[in-house]
Short mmCIF file of C-alpha atoms and ligand atoms in Angstrom, two decimals:
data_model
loop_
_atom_site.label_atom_id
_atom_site.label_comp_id
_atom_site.label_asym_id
_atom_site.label_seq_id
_atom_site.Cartn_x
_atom_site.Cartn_y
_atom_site.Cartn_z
CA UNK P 1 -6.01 -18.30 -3.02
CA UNK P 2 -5.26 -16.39 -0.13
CA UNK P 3 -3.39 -13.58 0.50
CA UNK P 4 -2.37 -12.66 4.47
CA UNK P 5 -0.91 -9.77 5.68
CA UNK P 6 0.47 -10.13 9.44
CA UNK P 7 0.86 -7.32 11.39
CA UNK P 8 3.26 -7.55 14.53
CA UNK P 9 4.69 -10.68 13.05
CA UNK P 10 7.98 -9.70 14.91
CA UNK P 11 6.22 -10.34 18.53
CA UNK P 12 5.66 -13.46 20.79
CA UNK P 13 2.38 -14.46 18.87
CA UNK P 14 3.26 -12.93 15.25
CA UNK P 15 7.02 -14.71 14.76
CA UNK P 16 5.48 -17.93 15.23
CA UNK P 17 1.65 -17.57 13.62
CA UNK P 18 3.73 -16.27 10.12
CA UNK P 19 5.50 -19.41 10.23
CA UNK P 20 2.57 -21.36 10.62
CA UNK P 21 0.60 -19.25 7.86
CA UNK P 22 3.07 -20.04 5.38
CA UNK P 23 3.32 -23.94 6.09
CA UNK P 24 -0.48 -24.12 5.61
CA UNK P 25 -0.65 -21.28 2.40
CA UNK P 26 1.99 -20.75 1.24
CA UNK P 27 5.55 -18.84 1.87
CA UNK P 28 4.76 -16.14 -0.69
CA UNK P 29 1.23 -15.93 0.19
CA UNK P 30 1.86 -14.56 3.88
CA UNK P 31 3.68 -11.52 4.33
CA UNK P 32 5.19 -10.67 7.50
CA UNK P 33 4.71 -6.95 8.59
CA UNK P 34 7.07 -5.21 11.29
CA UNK P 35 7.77 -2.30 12.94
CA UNK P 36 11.12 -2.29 13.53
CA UNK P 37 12.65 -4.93 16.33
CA UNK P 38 14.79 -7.07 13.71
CA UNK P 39 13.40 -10.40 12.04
CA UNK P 40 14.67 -13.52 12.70
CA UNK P 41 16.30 -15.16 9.95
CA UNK P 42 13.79 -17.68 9.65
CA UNK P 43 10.97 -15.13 9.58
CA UNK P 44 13.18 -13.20 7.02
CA UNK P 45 14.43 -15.81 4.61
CA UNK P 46 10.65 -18.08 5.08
CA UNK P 47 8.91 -15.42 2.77
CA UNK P 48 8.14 -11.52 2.03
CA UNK P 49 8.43 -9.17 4.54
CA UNK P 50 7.62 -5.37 4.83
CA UNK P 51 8.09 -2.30 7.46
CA UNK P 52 4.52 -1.74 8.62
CA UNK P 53 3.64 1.00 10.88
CA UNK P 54 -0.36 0.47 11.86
CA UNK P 55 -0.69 4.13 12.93
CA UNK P 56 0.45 4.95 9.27
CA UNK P 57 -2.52 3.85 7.49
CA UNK P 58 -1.64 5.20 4.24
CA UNK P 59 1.14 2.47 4.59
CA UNK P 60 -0.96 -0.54 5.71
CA UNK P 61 -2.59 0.31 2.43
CA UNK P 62 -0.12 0.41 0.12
CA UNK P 63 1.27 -3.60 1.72
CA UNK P 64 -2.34 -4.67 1.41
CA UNK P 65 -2.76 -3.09 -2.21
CA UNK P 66 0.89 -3.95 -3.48
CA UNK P 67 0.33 -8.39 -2.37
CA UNK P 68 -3.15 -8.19 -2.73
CA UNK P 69 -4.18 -9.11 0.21
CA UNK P 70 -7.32 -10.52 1.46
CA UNK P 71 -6.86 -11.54 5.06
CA UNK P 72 -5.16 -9.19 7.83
CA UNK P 73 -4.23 -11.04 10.97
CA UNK P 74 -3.40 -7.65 13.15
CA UNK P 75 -1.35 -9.15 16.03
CA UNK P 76 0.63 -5.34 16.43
CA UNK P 77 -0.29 -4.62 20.09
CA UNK P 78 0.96 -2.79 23.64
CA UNK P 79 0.32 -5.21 26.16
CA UNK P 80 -1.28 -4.45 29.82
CA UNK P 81 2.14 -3.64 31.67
CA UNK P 82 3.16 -1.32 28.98
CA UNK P 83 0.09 -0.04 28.38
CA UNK P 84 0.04 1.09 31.74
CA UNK P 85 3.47 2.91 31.27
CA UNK P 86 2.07 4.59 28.24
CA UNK P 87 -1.41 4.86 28.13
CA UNK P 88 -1.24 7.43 24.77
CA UNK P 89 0.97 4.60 23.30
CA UNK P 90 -1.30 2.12 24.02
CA UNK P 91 -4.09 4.19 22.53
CA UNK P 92 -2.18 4.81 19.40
CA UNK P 93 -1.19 1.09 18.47
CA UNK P 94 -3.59 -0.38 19.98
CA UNK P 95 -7.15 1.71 19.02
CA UNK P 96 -5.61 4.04 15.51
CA UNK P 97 -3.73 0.92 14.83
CA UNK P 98 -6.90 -1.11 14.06
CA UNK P 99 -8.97 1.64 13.13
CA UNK P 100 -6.33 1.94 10.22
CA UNK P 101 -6.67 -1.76 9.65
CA UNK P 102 -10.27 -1.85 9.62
CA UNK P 103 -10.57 0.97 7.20
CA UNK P 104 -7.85 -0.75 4.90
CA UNK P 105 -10.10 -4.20 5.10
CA UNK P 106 -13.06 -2.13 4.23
CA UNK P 107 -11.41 -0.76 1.33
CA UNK P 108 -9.93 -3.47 -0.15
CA UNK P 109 -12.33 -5.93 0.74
CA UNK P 110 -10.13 -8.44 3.48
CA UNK P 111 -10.92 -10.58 5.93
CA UNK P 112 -9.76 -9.57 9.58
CA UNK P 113 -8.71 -10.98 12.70
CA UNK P 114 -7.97 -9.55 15.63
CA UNK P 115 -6.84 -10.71 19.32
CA UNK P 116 -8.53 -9.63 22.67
CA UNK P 117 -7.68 -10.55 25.47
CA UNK P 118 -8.60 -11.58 29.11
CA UNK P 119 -7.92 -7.65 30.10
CA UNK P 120 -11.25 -6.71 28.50
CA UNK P 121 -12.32 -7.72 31.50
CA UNK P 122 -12.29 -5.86 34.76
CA UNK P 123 -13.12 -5.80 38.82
CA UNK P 124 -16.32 -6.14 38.47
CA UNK P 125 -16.73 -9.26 35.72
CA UNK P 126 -17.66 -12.56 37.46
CA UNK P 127 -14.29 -13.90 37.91
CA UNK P 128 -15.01 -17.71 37.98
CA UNK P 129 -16.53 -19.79 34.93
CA UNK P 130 -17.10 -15.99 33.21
CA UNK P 131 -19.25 -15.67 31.08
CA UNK P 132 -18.65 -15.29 27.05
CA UNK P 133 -21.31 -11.98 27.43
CA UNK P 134 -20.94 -10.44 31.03
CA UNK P 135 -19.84 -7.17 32.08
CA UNK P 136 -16.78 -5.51 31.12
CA UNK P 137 -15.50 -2.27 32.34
CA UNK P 138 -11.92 -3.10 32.99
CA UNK P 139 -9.93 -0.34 34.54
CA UNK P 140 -6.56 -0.56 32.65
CA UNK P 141 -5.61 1.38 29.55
CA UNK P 142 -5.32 -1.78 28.09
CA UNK P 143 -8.28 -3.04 28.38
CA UNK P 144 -10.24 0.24 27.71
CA UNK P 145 -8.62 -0.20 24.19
CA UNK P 146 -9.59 -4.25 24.17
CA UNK P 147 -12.91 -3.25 24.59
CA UNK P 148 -13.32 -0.54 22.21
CA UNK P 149 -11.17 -2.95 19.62
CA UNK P 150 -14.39 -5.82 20.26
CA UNK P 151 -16.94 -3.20 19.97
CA UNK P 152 -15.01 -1.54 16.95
CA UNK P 153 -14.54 -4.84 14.90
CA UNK P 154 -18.12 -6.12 15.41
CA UNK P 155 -19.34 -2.34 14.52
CA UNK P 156 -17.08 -2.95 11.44
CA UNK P 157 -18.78 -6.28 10.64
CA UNK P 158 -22.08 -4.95 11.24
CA UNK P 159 -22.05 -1.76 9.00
CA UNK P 160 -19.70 -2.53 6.57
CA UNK P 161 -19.59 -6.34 6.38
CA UNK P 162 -16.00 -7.13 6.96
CA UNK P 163 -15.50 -10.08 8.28
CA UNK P 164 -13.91 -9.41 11.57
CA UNK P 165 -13.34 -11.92 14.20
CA UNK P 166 -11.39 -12.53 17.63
CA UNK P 167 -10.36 -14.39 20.26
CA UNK P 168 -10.05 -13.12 24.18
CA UNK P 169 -6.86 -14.58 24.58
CA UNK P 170 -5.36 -15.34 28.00
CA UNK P 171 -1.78 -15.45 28.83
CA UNK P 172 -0.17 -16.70 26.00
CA UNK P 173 3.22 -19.65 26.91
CA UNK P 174 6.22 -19.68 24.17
CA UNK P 175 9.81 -20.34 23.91
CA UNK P 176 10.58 -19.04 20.69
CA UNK P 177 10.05 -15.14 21.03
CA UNK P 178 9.59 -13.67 24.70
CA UNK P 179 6.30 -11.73 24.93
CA UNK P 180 6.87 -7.76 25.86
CA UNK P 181 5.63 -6.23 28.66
CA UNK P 182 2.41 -7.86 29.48
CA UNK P 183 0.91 -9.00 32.95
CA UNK P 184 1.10 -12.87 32.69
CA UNK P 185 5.11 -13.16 31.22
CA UNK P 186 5.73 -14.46 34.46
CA UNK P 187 4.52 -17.72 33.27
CA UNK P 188 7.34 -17.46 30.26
CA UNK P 189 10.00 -16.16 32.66
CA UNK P 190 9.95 -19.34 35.17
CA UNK P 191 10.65 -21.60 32.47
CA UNK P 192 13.73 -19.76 31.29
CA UNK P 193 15.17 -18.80 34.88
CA UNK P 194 14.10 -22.77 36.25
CA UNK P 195 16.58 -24.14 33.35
CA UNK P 196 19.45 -21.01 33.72
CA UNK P 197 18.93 -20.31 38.00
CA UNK P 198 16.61 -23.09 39.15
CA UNK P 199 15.41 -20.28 40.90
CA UNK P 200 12.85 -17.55 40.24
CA UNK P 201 11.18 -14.37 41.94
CA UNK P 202 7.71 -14.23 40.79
CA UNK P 203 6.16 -10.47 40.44
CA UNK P 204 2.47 -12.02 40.89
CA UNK P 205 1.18 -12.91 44.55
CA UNK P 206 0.84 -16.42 45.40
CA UNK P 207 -3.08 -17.32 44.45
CA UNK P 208 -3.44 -15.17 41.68
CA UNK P 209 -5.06 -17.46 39.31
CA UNK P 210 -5.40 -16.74 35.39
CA UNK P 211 -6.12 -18.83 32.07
CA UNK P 212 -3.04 -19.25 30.33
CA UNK P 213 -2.15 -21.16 26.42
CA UNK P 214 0.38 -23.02 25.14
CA UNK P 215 1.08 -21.59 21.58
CA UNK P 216 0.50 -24.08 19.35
CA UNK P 217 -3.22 -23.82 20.84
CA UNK P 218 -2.96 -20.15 20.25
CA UNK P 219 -2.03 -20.47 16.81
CA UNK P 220 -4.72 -23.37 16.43
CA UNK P 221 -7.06 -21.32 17.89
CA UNK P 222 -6.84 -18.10 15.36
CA UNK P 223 -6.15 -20.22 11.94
CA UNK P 224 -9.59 -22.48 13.40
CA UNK P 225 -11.66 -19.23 13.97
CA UNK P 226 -10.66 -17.79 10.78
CA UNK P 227 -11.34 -20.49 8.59
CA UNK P 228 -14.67 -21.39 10.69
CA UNK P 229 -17.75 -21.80 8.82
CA UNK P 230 -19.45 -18.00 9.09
CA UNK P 231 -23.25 -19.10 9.32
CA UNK P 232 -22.22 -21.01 12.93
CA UNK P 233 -20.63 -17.70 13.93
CA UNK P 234 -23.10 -16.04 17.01
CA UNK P 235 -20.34 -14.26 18.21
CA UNK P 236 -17.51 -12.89 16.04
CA UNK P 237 -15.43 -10.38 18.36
CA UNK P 238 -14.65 -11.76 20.72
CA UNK P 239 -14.67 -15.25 21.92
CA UNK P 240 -13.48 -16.38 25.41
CA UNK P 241 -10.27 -19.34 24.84
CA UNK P 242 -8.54 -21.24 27.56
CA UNK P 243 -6.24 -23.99 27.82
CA UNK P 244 -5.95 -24.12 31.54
CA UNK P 245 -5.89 -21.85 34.48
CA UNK P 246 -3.43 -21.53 37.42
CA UNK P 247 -1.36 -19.75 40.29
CA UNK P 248 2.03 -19.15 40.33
CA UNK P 249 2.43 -21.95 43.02
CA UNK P 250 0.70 -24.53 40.87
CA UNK P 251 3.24 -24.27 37.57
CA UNK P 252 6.32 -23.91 39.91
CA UNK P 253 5.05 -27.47 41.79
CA UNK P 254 4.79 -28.55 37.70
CA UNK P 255 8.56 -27.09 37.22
CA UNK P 256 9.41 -29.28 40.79
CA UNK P 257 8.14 -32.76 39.21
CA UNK P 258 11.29 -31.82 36.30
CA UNK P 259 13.40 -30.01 38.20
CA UNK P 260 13.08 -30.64 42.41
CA UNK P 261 15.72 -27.84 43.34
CA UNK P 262 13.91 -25.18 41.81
CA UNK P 263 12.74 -22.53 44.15
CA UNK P 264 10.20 -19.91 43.71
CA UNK P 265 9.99 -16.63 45.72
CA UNK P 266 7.88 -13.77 45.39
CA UNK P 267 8.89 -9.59 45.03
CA UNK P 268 5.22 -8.86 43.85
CA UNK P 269 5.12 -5.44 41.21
CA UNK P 270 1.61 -3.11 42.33
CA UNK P 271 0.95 -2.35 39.31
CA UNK P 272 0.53 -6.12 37.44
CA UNK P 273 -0.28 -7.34 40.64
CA UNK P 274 -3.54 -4.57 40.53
CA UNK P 275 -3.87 -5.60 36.61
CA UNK P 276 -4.23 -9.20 37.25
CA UNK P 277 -6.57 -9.07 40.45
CA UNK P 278 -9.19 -7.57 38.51
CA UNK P 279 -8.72 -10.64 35.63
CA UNK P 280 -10.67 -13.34 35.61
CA UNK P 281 -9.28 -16.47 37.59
CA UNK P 282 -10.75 -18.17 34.66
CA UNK P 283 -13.09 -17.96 31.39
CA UNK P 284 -15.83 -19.89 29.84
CA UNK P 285 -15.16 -21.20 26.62
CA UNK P 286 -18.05 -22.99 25.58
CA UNK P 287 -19.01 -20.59 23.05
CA UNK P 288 -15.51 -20.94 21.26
CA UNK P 289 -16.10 -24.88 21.40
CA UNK P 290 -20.13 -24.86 19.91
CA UNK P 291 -19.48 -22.27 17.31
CA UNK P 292 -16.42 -23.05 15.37
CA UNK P 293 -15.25 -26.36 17.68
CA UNK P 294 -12.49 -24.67 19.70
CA UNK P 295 -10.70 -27.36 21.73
CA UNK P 296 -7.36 -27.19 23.72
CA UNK P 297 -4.41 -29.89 23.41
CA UNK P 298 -2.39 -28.44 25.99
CA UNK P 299 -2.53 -28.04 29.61
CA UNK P 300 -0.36 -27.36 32.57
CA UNK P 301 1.64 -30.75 32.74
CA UNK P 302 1.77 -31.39 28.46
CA UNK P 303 2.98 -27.92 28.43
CA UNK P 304 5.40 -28.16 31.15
CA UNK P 305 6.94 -31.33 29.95
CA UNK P 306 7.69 -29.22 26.26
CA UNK P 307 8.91 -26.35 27.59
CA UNK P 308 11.52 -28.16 29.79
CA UNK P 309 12.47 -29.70 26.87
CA UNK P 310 12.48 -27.40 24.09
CA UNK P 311 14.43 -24.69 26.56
CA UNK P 312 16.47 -26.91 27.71
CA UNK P 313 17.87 -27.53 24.29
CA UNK P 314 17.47 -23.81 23.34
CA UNK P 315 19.45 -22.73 26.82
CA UNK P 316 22.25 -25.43 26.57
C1 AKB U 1 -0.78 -9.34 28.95
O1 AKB U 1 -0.43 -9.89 30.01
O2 AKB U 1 -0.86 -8.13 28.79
C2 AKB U 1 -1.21 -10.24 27.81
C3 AKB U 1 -2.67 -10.50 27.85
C4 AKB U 1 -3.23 -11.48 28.79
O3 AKB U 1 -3.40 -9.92 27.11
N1 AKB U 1 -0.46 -11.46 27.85
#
């Protein structure tokens, strides 16, 4: 039987990937670790939930040791924009955050998995088709700590046989829980402002391509990887996902086929502007698809067509 611990199950990913945990284990089997921001009622009322810090390890360990746990998905994470803003932050969570984890899972002998992202790449990565092993020196706090995470978990794997894996995940699409502070919320915001404004200012330039996910693929994609057959694993941290890959002109066209007055301007911010040029405009996947059968439901117009509808309930 399995026991999960989720950390950051408060975020975009986490408040959604508990909920799915639980349909498929078990409510009492997946506990739902926070910080602080409050849980939703469903998150609350769907199952056990406890305050957990991942730069306290001492308190990681005593959730893990109190449900018996056996699988940590450790989704508690400063995204790039943030990162940026707080680089010693971002250290903290995001590199003695897992460190903590990973010692915990070493301890108590649990399964781990851990999201990377497409900022563990940098300027100088092939942008187009890249490649699941290329070069990655990104030049972002964020994805210094992405990188070391990778390295980190397969070290972990390596020397002490915890089963670590990832996923490089792109810009992630939701309308339950907005994401915080990352480079590609744009891509959340436009749906939200199309339905209140029918108009939006984008803060990325016009032909900035990047993958992007709908969530349920997201989720798919992490409860597939983790329950993947080990012996066809070649690569464990981390694998390159997509669902599709676009500019901000091609999703606002999308948005126009729903909505035709919707307008789209630009006021572009230097900083994720600077983050996402040195992104790839999109990833190769085909490891994620031989090794564990990784394959996408959603793409730009499927997605499109659900978000319209789901906000546009949500917003009435
Ligand atoms: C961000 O924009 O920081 C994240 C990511 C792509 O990792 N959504």
């Amino acid at each position: 039987m399995k026991k999960i611990l989720v950390t950051g199950a408060v975020g975009q990913i986490g408040s959604e990937l508990t909920i799915l945990l639980r349909d498929l284990y078990g409510n009492d089997n997946v506990v739902a670790g926070g910080r602080k921001t409050r849980p939703s009622e469903k998150l609350m009322n769907s199952g056990p939930f406890e305050i957990v810090d991942c730069t306290d390890g001492n308190r990681v360990a005593e959730v893990v040791k109190k449900h018996k746990i056996d699988a940590i998905y450790h989704l508690a994470a400063i995204l790039s924009a943030v990162a940026e803003a707080k680089p010693n932050v971002a250290w903290d969570v995001n590199i003695n955050g897992l460190y903590n984890v990973l010692e915990v899972a070493r301890e108590f002998d649990c399964a781990v998995f851990t999201p990377s992202s497409i900022g563990a790449f940098g300027p100088t990565t092939p942008p187009d088709n890249t490649p699941q092993d290329t070069i990655q020196r990104p030049n972002t706090m964020y994805g210094v700590t992405k990188v070391a995470g990778e390295l980190l978990c397969d070290y972990y794997y390596k020397r002490f046989k915890v089963d670590t894996r990832g996923l490089r995940y792109p810009g992630i699409i939701s309308n339950e829980t907005l994401p915080g502070g990352g480079t590609t919320d744009y891509a959340v915001d436009i749906y939200y402002e199309a339905i209140r404004q029918k108009k939006y200012t984008c803060f990325l330039k016009a032909g900035t391509f990047l993958d992007m996910m709908y969530m349920p693929d997201a989720l798919k994609s992490a409860v597939d990887l983790m329950e993947a057959d080990p012996s066809r694993l070649i690569h464990r941290n981390a694998f390159n996902v997509t669902s599709m890959s676009f500019d901000p002109e091609m999703i606002a066209a999308e948005i126009r086929k729903h909505i035709p007055e919707f307008v789209m301007d630009y006021d572009v911010d230097p900083v994720r502007q600077e983050i996402a040029s040195s992104w790839p405009n999109n990833m190769d996947d085909s490891a994620a698809r031989q090794e564990w059968g990784w394959s996408p439901e959603f793409d730009l117009e499927k997605m499109t067509v659900d978000m319209l509808e789901v906000l546009g309930k949500k917003l009435k």
